Every structure is written in C-alpha cells, then in structure tokens.
Short mmCIF file of C-alpha atoms in Angstrom, two decimals:
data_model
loop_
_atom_site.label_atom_id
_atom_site.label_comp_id
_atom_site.label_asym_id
_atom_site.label_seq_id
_atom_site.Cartn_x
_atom_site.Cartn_y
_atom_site.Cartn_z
CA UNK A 1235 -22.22 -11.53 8.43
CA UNK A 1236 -21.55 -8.15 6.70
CA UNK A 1237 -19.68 -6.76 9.61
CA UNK A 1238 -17.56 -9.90 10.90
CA UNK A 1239 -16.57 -10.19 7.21
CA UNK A 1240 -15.13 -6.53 7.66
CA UNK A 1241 -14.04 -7.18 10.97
CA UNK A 1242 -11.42 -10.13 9.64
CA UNK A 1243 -10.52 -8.24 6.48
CA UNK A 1244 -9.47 -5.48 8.46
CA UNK A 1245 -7.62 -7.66 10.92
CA UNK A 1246 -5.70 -9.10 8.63
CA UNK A 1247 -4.40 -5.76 7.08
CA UNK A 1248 -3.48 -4.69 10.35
CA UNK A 1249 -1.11 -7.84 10.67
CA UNK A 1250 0.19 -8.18 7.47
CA UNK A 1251 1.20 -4.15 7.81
CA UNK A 1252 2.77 -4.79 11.22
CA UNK A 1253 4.47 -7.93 10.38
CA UNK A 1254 5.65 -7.69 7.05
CA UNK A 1255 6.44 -3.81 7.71
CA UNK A 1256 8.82 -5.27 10.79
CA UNK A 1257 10.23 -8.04 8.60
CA UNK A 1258 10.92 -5.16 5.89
CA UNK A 1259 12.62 -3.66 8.20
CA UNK A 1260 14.23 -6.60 10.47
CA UNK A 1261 15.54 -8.56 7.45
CA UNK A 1262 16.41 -6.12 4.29
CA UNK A 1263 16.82 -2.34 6.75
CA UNK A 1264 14.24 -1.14 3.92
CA UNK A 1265 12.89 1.56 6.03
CA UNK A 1266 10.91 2.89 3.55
CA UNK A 1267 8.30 -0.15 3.11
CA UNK A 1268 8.35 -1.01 6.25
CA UNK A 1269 7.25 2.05 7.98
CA UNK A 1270 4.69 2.36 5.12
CA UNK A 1271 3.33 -0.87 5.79
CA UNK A 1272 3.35 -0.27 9.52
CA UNK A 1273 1.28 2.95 8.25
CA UNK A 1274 -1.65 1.28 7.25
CA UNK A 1275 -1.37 -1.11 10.13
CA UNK A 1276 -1.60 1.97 11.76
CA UNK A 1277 -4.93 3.11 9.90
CA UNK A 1278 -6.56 0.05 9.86
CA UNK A 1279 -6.00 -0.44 13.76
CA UNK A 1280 -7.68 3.71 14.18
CA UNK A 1281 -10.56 2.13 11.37
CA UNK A 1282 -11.21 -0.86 13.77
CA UNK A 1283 -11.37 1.08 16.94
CA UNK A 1284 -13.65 3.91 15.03
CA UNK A 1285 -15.97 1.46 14.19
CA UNK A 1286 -15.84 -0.62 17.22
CA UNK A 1287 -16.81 2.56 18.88
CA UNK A 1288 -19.81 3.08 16.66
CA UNK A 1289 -18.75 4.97 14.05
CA UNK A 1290 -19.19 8.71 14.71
CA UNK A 1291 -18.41 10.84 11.88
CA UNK A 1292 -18.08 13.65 14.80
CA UNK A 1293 -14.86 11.32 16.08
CA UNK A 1294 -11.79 12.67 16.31
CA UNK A 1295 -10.82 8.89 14.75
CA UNK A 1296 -12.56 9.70 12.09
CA UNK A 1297 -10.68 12.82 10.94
CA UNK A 1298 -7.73 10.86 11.72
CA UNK A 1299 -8.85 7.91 9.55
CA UNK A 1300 -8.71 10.43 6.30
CA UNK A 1301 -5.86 12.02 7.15
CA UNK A 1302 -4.10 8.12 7.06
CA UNK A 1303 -6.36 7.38 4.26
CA UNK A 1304 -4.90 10.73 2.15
CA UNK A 1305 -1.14 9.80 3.51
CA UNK A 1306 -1.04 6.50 1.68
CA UNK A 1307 -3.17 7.07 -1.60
CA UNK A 1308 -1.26 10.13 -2.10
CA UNK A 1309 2.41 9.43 -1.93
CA UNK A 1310 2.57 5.86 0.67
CA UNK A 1311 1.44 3.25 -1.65
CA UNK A 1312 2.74 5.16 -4.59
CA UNK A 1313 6.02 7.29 -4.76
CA UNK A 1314 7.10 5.53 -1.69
CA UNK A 1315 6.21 1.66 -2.59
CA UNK A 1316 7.93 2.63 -5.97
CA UNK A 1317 11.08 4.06 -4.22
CA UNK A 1318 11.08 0.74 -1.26
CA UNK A 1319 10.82 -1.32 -4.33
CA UNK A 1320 13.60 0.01 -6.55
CA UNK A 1321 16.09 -1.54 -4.28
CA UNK A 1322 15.83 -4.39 -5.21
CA UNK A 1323 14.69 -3.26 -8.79
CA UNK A 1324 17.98 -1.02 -9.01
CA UNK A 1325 19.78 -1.30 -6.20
CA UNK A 1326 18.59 2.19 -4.98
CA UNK A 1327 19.99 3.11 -1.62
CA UNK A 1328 18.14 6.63 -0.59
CA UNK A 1329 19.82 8.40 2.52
CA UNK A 1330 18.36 8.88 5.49
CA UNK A 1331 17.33 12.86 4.95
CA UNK A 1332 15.44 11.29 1.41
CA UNK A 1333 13.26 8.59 3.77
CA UNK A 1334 12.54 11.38 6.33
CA UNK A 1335 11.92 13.99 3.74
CA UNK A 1336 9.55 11.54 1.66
CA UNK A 1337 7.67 10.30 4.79
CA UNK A 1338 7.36 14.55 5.76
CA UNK A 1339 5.94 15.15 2.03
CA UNK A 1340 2.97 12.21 2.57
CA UNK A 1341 2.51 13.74 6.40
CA UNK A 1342 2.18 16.71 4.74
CA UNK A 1343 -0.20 15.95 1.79
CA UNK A 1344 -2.67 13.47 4.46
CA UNK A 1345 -3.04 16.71 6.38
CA UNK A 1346 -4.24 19.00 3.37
CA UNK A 1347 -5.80 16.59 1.24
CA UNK A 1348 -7.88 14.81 3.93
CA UNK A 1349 -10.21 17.78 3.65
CA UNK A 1350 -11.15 16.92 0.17
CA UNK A 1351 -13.05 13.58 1.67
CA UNK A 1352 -16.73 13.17 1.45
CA UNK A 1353 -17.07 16.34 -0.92
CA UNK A 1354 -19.93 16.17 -3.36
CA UNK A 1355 -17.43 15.60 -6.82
CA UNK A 1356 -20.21 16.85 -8.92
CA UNK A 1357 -20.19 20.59 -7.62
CA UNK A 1358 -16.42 20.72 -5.74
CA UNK A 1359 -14.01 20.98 -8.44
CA UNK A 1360 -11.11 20.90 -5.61
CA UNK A 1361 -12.03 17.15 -4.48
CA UNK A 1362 -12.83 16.17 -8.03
CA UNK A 1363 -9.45 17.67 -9.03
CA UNK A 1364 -8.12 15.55 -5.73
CA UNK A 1365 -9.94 12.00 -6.69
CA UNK A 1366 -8.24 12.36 -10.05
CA UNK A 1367 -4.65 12.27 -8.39
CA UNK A 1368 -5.40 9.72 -6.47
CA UNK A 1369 -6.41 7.66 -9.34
CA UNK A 1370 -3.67 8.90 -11.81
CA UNK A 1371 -1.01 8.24 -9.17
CA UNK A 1372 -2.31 4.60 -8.58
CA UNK A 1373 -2.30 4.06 -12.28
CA UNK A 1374 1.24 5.30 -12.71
CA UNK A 1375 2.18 3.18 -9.84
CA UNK A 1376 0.89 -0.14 -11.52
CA UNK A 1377 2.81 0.75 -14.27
CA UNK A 1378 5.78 0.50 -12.09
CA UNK A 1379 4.52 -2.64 -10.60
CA UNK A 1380 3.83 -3.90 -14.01
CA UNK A 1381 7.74 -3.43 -15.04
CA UNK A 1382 8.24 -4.92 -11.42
CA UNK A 1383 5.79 -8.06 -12.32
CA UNK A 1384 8.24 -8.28 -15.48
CA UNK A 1385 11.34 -8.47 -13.49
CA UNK A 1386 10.22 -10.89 -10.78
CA UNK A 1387 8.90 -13.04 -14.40
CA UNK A 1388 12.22 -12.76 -16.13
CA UNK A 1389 14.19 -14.16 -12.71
CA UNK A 1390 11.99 -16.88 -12.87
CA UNK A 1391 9.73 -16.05 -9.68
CA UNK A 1392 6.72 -16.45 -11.48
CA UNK A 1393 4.59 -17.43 -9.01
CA UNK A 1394 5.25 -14.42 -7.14
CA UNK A 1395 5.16 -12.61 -10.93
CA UNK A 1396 1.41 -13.80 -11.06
CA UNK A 1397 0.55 -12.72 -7.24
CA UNK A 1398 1.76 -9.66 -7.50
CA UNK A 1399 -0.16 -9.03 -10.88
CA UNK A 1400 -3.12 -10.29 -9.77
CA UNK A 1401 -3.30 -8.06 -6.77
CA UNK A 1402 -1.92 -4.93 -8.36
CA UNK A 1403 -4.52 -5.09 -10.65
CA UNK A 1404 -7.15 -5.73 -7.81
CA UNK A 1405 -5.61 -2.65 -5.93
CA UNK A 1406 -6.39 -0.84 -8.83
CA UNK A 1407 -9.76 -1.66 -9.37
CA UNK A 1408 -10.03 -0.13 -5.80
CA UNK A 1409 -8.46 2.97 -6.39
CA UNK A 1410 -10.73 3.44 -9.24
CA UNK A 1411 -14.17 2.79 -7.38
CA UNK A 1412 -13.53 4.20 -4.45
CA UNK A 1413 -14.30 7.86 -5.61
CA UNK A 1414 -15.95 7.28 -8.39
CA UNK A 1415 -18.37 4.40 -9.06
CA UNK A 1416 -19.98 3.54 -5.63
CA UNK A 1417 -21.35 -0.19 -5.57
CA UNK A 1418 -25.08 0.47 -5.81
CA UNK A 1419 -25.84 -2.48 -4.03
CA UNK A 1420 -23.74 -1.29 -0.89
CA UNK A 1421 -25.00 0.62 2.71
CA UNK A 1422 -24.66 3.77 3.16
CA UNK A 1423 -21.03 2.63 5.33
CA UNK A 1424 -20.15 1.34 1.98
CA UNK A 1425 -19.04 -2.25 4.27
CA UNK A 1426 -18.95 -4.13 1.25
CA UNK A 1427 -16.54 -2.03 -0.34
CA UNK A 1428 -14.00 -0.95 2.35
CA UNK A 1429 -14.41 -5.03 3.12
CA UNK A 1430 -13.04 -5.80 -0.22
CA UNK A 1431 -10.65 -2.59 0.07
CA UNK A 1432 -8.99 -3.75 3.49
CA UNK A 1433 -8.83 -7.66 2.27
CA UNK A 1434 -6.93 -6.43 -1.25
CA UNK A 1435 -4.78 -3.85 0.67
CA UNK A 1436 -3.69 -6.61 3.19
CA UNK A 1437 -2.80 -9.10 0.73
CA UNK A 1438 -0.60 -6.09 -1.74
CA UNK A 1439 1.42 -5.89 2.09
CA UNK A 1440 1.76 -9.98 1.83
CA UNK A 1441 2.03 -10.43 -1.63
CA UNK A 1442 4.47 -7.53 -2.43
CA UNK A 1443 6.46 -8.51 0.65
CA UNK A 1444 7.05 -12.43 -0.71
CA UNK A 1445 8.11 -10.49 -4.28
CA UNK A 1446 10.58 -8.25 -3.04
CA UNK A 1447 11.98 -10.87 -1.24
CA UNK A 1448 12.34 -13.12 -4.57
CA UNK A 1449 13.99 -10.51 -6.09
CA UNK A 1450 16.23 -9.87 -3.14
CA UNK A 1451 17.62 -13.59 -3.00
CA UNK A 1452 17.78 -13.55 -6.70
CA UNK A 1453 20.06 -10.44 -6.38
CA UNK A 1454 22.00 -11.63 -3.59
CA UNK A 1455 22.98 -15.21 -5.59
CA UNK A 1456 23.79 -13.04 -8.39
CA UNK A 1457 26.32 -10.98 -6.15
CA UNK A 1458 28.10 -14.25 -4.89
CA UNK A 1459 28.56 -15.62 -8.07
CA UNK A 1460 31.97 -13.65 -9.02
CA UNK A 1461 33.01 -14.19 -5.10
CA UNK A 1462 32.56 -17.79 -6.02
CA UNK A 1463 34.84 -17.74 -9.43
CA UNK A 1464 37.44 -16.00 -7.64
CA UNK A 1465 37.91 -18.12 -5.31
CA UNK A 1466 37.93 -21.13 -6.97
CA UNK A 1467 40.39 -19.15 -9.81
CA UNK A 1468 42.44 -18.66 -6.60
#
C-alpha cells in the first residue's frame, strides 16, 4: 500500500510539472516557471524510473536524482519561483540572458551541492552548513509567498489566497524535515516521507499555477480599464 501510495504521488508531480510548466509557458511565455516546473517533472520521472528499477544507490539515476534534488531546493523553487512570480506581482519582465543565466546558476549549484547528500550532519560541517541553506532559502521564499498570499487576498482571489497558503506552509514543513527531523516511524527509503514530499510538491505546481493565473486576469482587467474610458470618452 506503502509503495502504490508513492507510486501515485509521484505521478501526479510528474504531470502537474509537465502540464502546468507547458501551460506556464503556452499561455503567459513565463519561461521561468515553466521550465522549473518541467524540472521537477523531470526529477520525479528519473525518481520513478530509479525506483522502478530497484533502487540502487550505485545508479547512475541516483546521482542524477540529487543533483535535480540540489537544482530546485537551492535556487528552482526559490530565487526562481520568486522571480516567475513577480510578474505578475510587479510586472517583472527579465531578459532572456537573466532566465539563461539564472537556470546556469541552479545547474551549477545541483552539480556542487548534490555531494553534500546523505552526509552524516552531526560530524560534516559542509552538509550541515548545506541543509541550513536549503532551509533558510525555503523560509525566505514563504515569506515571498506570504506577501504573494496577501496580494492574491487583497484582489479578492481568496480561494486561491487560502490554497496557496495552505500549501506553502505544507512545502515548508517539508523543507524543514527533510534534513533534519526524520519521521521515526518511517523505512529506511524514508517512503512515507518522500510520499508526502512528492504529493505537496505536485500540488505547490497546481496550486501556484491556478494563483498566478488569478493574479494575471486580475492584472489584465485592470489594464483594459483606461482602454475602456477612452473609448467611451471618445
């Protein structure tokens, strides 16, 4: 039951990552959120075949897995959700060299920081230095989400307001046990954890996507609003 539960909850994080990423990108040309997403599509597709293929630590899937998993705690799901998000937040249009040069930073910081991963945090001051980060950049970036939860309240979306609360605050709780407080009553493949991790990190992609799209239509009636005095001055 264990595993099939993991099975779906990584399933759906795969699709909502490849849809919403492709609707992100389809609908609103935000490039920045929706190759993220399709990033941890992309992780959660190289976790499903790793453990469909019985879970080798020795697997070269499994040093890729890390490196994906370093990618998006590091700078995906934090300095780029936040910049993807301040479009709509404040209109921020980045250039094409600042998505390339943001998605080259994360490639970057997967590839060194995935060799913190697994390290005993008790005696390697490195990884406990590197679990740290990881939890004071997922902090800082709910604090952006909160101010995000406040706008998406404020232009009366508050069903999305709640959502994207709710799950924010579950993503959190994550990011907070996933170094540091193992569930004692897990296995030693932690499946009840990374179950719960892959269901909340499928739902932010969902959730977040139906929010930035509030805010989106909210801006967009805002914009027509003057066309529509003009012409009728006119």
């Amino acid at each position: 039951m264990k595993e099939t539960l993991f099975l779906l909850a990584d399933l759906w994080m795969i699709f909502a990552g490849y849809f919403y990423g492709w609707r992100f990108i389809r609908r609103y040309g935000n490039y920045l959120l929706g190759l993220e997403w399709m990033v941890v599509a992309t992780s959660g597709s190289n976790f499903l075949l790793w453990s469909l293929l019985g879970a080798n630590s020795g697997s070269v899937l499994y040093d890729v897995a890390y490196f994906f998993d370093a990618f998006s705690r590091s700078v995906g799901i934090t300095l780029i959700l936040i910049m993807g998000l301040m479009k709509v937040t404040h209109r921020y249009r980045p250039s094409l060299g600042v998505d390339v040069g943001v998605f080259a930073v994360a490639t970057v910081a997967g590839l060194f920081l995935r060799h913190f991963h697994g390290a005993d945090l008790h005696t390697d001051r490195a990884a406990f230095s590197v679990a740290v980060y990881y939890v004071v950049v997922n902090l800082l970036t709910a604090g952006f989400l909160g101010y995000f939860v406040k706008r998406l309240w404020t232009a009366g979306a508050k069903g999305p307001a709640i959502w994207t609360g709710l799950v924010t605050a579950a993503a959190t709780a994550i990011a907070i046990t996933y170094d540091f407080f193992p569930l004692p009553f897990d296995d030693e493949n932690r499946t009840i954890f990374y179950t719960a991790a892959l269901a909340t990190w499928g739902t932010q992609g969902f959730v977040y996507f139906r929010a930035y799209r509030a805010l989106h239509d909210r801006n967009a009636n805002a914009d027509a609003k003057p066309a529509r005095a003009t012409g009728a001055i006119a």
